[in-house]
Short mmCIF file of C-alpha atoms and ligand atoms in Angstrom, two decimals:
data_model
loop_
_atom_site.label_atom_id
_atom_site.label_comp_id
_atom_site.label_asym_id
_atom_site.label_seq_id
_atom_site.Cartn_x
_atom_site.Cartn_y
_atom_site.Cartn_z
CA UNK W 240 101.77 96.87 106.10
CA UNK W 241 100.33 94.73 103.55
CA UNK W 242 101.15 96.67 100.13
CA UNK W 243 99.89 95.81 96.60
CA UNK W 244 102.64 96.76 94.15
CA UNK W 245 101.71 97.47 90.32
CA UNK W 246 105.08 97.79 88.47
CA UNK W 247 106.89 96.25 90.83
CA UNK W 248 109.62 94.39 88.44
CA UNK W 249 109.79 98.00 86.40
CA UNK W 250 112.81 100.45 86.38
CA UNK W 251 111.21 102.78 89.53
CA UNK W 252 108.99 99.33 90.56
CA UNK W 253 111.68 96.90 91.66
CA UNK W 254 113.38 99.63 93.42
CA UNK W 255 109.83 100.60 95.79
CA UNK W 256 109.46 96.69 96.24
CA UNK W 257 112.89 96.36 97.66
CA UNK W 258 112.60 99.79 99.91
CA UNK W 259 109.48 97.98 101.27
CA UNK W 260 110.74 94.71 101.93
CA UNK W 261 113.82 96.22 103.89
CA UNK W 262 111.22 98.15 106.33
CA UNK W 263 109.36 94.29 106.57
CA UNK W 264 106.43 95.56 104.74
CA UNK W 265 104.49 92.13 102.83
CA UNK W 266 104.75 93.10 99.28
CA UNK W 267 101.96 91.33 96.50
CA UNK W 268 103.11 92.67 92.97
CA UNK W 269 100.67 92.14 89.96
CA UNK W 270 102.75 90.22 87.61
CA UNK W 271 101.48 89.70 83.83
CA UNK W 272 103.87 86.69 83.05
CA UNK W 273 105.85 83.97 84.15
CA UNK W 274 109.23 85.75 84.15
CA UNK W 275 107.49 88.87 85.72
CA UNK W 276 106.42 86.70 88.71
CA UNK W 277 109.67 85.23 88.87
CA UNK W 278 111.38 89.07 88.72
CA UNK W 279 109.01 89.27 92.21
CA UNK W 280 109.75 86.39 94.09
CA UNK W 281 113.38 87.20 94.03
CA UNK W 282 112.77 90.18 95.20
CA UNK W 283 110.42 89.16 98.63
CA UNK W 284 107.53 89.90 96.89
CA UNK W 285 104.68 87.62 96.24
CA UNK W 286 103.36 87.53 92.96
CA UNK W 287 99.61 88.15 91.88
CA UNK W 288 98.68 87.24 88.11
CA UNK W 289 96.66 89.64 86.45
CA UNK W 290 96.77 92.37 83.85
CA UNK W 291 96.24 96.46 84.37
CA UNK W 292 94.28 95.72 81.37
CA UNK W 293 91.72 93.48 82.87
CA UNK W 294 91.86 94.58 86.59
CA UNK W 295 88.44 92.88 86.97
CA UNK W 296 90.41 89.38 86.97
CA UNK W 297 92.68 90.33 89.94
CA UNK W 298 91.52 93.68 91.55
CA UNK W 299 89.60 91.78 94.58
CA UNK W 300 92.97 91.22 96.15
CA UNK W 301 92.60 95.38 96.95
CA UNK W 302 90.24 94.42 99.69
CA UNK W 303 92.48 92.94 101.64
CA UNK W 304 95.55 95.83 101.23
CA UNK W 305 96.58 98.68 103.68
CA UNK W 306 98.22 100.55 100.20
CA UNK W 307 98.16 99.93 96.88
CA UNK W 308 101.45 101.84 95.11
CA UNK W 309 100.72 102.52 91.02
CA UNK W 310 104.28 102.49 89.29
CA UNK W 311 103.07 100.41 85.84
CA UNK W 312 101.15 102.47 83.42
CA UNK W 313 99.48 101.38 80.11
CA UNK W 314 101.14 104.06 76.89
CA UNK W 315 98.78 102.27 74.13
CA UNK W 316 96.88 104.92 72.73
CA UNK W 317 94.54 103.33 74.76
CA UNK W 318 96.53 104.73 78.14
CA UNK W 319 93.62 106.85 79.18
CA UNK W 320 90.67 104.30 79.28
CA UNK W 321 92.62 101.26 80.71
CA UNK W 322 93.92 103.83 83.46
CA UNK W 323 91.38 104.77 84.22
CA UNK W 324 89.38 101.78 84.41
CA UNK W 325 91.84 100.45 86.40
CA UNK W 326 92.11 103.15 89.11
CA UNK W 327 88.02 103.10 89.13
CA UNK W 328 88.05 99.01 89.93
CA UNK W 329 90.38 99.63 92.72
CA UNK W 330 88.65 102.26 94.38
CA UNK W 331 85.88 100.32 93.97
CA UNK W 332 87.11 97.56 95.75
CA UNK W 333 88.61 99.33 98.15
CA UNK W 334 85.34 101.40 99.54
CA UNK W 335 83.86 97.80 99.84
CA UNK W 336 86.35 96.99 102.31
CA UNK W 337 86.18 96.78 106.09
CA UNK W 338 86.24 99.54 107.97
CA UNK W 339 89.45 100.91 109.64
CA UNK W 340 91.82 103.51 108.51
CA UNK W 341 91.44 104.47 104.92
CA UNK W 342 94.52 102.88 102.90
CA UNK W 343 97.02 104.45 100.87
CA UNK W 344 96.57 104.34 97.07
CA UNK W 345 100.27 106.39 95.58
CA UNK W 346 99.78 107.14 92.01
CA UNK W 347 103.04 107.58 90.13
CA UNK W 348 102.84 111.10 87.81
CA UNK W 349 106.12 111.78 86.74
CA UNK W 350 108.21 115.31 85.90
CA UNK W 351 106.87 115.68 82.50
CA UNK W 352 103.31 116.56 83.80
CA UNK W 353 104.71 120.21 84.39
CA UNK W 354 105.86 120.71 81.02
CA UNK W 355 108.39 123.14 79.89
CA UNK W 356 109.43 125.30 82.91
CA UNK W 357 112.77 126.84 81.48
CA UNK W 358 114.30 128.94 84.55
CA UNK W 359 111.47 128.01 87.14
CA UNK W 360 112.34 125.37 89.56
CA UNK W 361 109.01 123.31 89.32
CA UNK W 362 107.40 122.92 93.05
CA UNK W 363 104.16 121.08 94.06
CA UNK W 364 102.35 123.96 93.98
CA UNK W 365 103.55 124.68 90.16
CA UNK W 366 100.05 123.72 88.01
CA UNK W 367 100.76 120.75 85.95
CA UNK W 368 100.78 121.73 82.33
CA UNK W 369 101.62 118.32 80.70
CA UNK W 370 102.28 117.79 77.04
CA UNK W 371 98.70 116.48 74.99
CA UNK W 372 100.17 112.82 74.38
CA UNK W 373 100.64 112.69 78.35
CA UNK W 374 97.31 115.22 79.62
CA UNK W 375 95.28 111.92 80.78
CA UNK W 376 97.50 111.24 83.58
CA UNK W 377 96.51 114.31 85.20
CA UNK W 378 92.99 113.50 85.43
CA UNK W 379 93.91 109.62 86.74
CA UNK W 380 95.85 111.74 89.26
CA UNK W 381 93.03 113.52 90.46
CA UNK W 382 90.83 110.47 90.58
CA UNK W 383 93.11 109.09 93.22
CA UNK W 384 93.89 112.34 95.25
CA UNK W 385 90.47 113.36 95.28
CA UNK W 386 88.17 109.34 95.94
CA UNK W 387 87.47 109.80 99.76
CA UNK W 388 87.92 106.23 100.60
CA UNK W 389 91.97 106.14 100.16
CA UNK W 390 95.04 108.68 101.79
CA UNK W 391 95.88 109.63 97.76
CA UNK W 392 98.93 110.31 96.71
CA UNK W 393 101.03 111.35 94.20
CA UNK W 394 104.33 111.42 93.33
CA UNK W 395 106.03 113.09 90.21
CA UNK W 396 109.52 111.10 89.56
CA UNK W 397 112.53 113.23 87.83
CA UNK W 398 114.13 111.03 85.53
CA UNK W 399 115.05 108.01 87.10
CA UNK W 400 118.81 106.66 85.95
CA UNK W 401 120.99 103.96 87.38
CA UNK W 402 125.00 103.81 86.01
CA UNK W 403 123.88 102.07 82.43
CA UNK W 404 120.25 102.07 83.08
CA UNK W 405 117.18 103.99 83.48
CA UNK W 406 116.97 106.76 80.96
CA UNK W 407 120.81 106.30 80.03
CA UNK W 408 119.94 102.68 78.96
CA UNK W 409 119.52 104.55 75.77
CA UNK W 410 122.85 107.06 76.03
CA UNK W 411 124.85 103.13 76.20
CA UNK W 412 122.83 101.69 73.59
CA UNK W 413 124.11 104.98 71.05
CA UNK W 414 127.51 104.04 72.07
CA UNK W 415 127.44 100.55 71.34
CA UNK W 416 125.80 102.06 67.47
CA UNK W 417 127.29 104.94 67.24
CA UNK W 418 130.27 105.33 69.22
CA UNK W 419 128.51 108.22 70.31
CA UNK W 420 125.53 109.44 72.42
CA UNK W 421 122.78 111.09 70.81
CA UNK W 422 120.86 113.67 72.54
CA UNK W 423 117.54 115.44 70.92
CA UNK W 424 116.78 119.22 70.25
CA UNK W 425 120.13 120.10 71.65
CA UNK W 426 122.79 119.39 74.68
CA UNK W 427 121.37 122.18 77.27
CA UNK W 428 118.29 120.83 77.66
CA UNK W 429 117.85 119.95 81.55
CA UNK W 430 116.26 117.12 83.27
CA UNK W 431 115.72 116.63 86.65
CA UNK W 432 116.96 113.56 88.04
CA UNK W 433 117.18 110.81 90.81
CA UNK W 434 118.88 107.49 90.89
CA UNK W 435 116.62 104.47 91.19
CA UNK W 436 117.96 103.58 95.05
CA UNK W 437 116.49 106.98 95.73
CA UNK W 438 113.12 107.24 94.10
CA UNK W 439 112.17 103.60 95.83
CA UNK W 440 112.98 105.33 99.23
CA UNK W 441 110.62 108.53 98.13
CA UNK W 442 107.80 105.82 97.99
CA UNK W 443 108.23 104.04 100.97
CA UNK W 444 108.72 107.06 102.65
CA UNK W 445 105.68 108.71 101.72
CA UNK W 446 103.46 105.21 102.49
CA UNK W 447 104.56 106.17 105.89
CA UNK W 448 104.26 109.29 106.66
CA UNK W 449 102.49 111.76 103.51
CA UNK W 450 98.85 112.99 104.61
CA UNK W 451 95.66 112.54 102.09
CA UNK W 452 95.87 114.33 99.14
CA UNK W 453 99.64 115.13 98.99
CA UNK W 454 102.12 115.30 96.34
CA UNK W 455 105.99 115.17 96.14
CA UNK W 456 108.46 115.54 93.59
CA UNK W 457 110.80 112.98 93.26
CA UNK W 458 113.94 114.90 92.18
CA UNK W 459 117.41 114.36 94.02
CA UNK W 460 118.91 117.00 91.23
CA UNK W 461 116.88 119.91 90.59
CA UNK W 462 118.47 119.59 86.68
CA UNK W 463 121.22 118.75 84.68
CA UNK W 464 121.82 119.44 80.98
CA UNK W 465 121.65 116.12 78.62
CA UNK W 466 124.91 117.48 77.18
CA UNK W 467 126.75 116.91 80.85
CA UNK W 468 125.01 113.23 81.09
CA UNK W 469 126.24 112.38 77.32
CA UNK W 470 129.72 113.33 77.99
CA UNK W 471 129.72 111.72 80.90
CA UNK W 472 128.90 108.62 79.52
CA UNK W 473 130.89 108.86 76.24
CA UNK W 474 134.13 110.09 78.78
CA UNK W 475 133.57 106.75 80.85
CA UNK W 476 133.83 104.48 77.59
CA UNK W 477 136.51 106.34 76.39
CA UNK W 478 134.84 107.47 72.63
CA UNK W 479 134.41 111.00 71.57
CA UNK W 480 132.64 112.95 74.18
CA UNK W 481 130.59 115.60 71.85
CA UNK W 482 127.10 114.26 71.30
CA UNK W 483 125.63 113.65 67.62
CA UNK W 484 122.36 116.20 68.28
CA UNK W 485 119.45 115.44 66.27
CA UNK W 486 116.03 116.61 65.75
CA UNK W 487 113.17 116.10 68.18
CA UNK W 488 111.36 115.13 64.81
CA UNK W 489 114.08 112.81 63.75
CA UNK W 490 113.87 111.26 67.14
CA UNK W 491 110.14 110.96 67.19
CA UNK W 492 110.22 109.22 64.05
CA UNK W 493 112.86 106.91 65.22
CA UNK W 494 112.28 106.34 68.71
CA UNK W 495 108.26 107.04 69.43
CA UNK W 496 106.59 109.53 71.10
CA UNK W 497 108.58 109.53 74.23
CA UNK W 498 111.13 111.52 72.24
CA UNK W 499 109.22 114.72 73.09
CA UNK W 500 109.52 114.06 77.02
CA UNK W 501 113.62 114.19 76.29
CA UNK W 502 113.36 116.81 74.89
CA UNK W 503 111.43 118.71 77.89
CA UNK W 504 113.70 121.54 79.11
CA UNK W 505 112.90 121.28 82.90
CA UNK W 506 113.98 122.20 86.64
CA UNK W 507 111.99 120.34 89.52
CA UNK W 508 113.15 120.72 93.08
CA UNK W 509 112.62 117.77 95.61
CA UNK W 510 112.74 119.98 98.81
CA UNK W 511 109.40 119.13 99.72
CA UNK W 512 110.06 115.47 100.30
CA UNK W 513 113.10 116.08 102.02
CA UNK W 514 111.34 118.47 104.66
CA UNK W 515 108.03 116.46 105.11
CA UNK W 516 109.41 113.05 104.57
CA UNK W 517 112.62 113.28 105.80
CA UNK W 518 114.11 111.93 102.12
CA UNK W 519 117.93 112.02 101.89
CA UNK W 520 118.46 111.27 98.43
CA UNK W 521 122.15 109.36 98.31
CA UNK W 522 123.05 110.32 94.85
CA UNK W 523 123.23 113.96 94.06
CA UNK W 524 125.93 113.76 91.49
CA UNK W 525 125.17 112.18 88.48
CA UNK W 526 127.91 112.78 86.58
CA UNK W 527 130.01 111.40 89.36
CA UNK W 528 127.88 108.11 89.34
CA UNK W 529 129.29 107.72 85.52
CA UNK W 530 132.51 108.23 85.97
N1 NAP K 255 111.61 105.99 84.54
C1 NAP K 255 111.49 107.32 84.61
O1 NAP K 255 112.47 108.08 84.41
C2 NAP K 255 110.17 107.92 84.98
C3 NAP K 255 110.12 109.27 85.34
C4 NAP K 255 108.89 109.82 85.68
C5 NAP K 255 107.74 109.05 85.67
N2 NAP K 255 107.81 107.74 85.30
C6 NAP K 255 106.58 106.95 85.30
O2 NAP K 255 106.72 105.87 86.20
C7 NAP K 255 106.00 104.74 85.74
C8 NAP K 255 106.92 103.54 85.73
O3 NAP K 255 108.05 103.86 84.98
P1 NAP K 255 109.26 102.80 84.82
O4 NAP K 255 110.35 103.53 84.14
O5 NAP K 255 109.52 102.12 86.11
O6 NAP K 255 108.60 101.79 83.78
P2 NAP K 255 109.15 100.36 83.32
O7 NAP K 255 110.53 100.12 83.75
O8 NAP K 255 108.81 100.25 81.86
O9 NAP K 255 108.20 99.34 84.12
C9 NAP K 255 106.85 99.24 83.84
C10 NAP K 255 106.22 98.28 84.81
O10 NAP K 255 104.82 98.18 84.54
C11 NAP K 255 104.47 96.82 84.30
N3 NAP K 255 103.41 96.77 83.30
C12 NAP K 255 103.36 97.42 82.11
N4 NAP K 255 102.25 97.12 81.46
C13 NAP K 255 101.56 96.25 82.25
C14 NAP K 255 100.34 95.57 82.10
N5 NAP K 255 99.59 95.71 81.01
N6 NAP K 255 99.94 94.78 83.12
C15 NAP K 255 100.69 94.61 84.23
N7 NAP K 255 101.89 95.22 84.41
C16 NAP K 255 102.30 96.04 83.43
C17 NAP K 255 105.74 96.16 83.80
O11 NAP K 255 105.67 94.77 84.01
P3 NAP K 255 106.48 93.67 83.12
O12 NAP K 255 107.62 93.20 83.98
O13 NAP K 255 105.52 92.58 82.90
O14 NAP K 255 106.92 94.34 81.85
C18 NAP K 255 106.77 96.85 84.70
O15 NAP K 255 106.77 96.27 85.99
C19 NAP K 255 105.44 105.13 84.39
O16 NAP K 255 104.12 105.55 84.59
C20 NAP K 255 106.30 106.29 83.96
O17 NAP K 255 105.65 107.20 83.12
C21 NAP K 255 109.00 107.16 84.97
#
């Protein structure tokens, strides 16, 4: 297939690009600079200049697709209009197109979009109850599962970590300043994860085989407290182990907005990939992974 990547040199991005490549898919990836387009060619896939910003410079090349696979997103404050101005021009350009089957458009959510769930293991069928500063995604979500002229798609990453990077890029970045790992609100808050190898199989996977109007969580671990990840970490560089906990306010402050994701308390379970799509997540350990 002929697949237009947006995202593709990004943290979850790089990792879809290279799962398509290895099946021989041709991979175009929207690149917004020199260094981006270089991040592309070196991984097999060709590069395409252009901005999410300003899709109306680039978004023709959606005629000529079989999939187009959303994994960059715009968090301005302007996140909801570029999105979905964005999503519209492709759609638009796609129901121009020839005729033939209708291609795949996968839209990336991502765990947060079901909020707090506590003790509940989020499924697909869970309604999405995302925090205010991240609501718009849900509607761009729907735009692409419900525009007639694509197979939508939609899939909801846990939080994607690699052994220093991902989400823990921050967790090594504390070490190197603090000698410590700081985790916000407390240490038994639980994430969901998946390792970046994984969550670039999910995607190819599901450009495969996923019907219209699906979605799958990405999760290879239903959860895991922060407090396990930090120690983890911390034990591996050989400093104290017990996280400096600070305030979700502190952190928001500090850090931005994206503080109040981390401090989500959440359970997500990926079974739904792994029976449809056949996914066999690799890494189901992540404390293992850092040691
Ligand atoms: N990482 C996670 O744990 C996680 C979990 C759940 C959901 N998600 C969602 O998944 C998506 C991708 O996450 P990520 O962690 O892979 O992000 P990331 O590592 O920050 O990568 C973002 C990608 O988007 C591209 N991009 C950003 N703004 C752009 C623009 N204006 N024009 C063109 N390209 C642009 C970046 O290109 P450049 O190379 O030019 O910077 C990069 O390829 C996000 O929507 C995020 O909310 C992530």
């Amino acid at each position: 297939m002929k697949v237009l990547v947006l995202g593709g040199t990004g943290s979850i991005g790089a990792s879809v690009v290279s799962a398509l490549r290895s099946r021989r898919n041709e991979v175009l990836g929207l690149a917004r600079s020199d260094s981006s387009a270089d991040s592309l060619c070196s991984l097999g896939a060709q590069p395409v200049r252009g901005d999410i910003r300003w899709p109306d410079e680039w978004a023709n090349v959606a005629k000529s697709v079989d999939a187009v696979i959303q994994v960059a997103g715009d968090f301005t404050a302007d996140a909801d209009p570029i999105g979905r101005n964005l999503i519209s021009s492709l759609l638009h350009r796609i129901d121009a197109r020839r005729s033939g089957p209708p291609p795949a458009y996968i839209y990336t959510g991502g765990c947060w979009l079901y909020g707090t769930t506590g003790d509940c293991v989020a499924t697909e069928d869970l309604p999405l109850n995302a925090p205010a500063e991240w609501a718009w995604s849900i509607d761009h979500l729907r735009m692409v599962l419900e525009a007639p002229q694509v197979r939508g798609i939609v899939i909801h990453p846990a939080m994607v970590y690699e052994r220093d990077g991902g989400v823990l890029a921050r967790f090594r970045d504390d070490l190197s300043t603090f000698g410590r790992v700081r985790v916000f609100g407390n240490e038994n808050i639980r994430w969901p994860m998946v390792h970046r190898a994984d969550i670039g199989e999910l995607y190819a996977l599901a450009l495969e085989r996923a019907p219209r109007g699906a979605s799958y969580n990405g999760a290879a671990v239903d959860s895991i407290t922060v407090g396990a990840l930090a120690r983890a970490m911390a034990r591996r560089a050989g400093v104290e182990t017990t996280p400096l906990v600070r305030s979700i306010d502190e952190g928001v402050a500090e850090l931005g907005e994206w503080v109040r994701g981390y401090a989500i308390d959440q359970r997500m379970s990926g079974a739904k990939a792994r029976r449809e799509l056949q996914w066999l997540p690799v890494h189901t350990d992540p404390v293992a992974d850092l040691s």
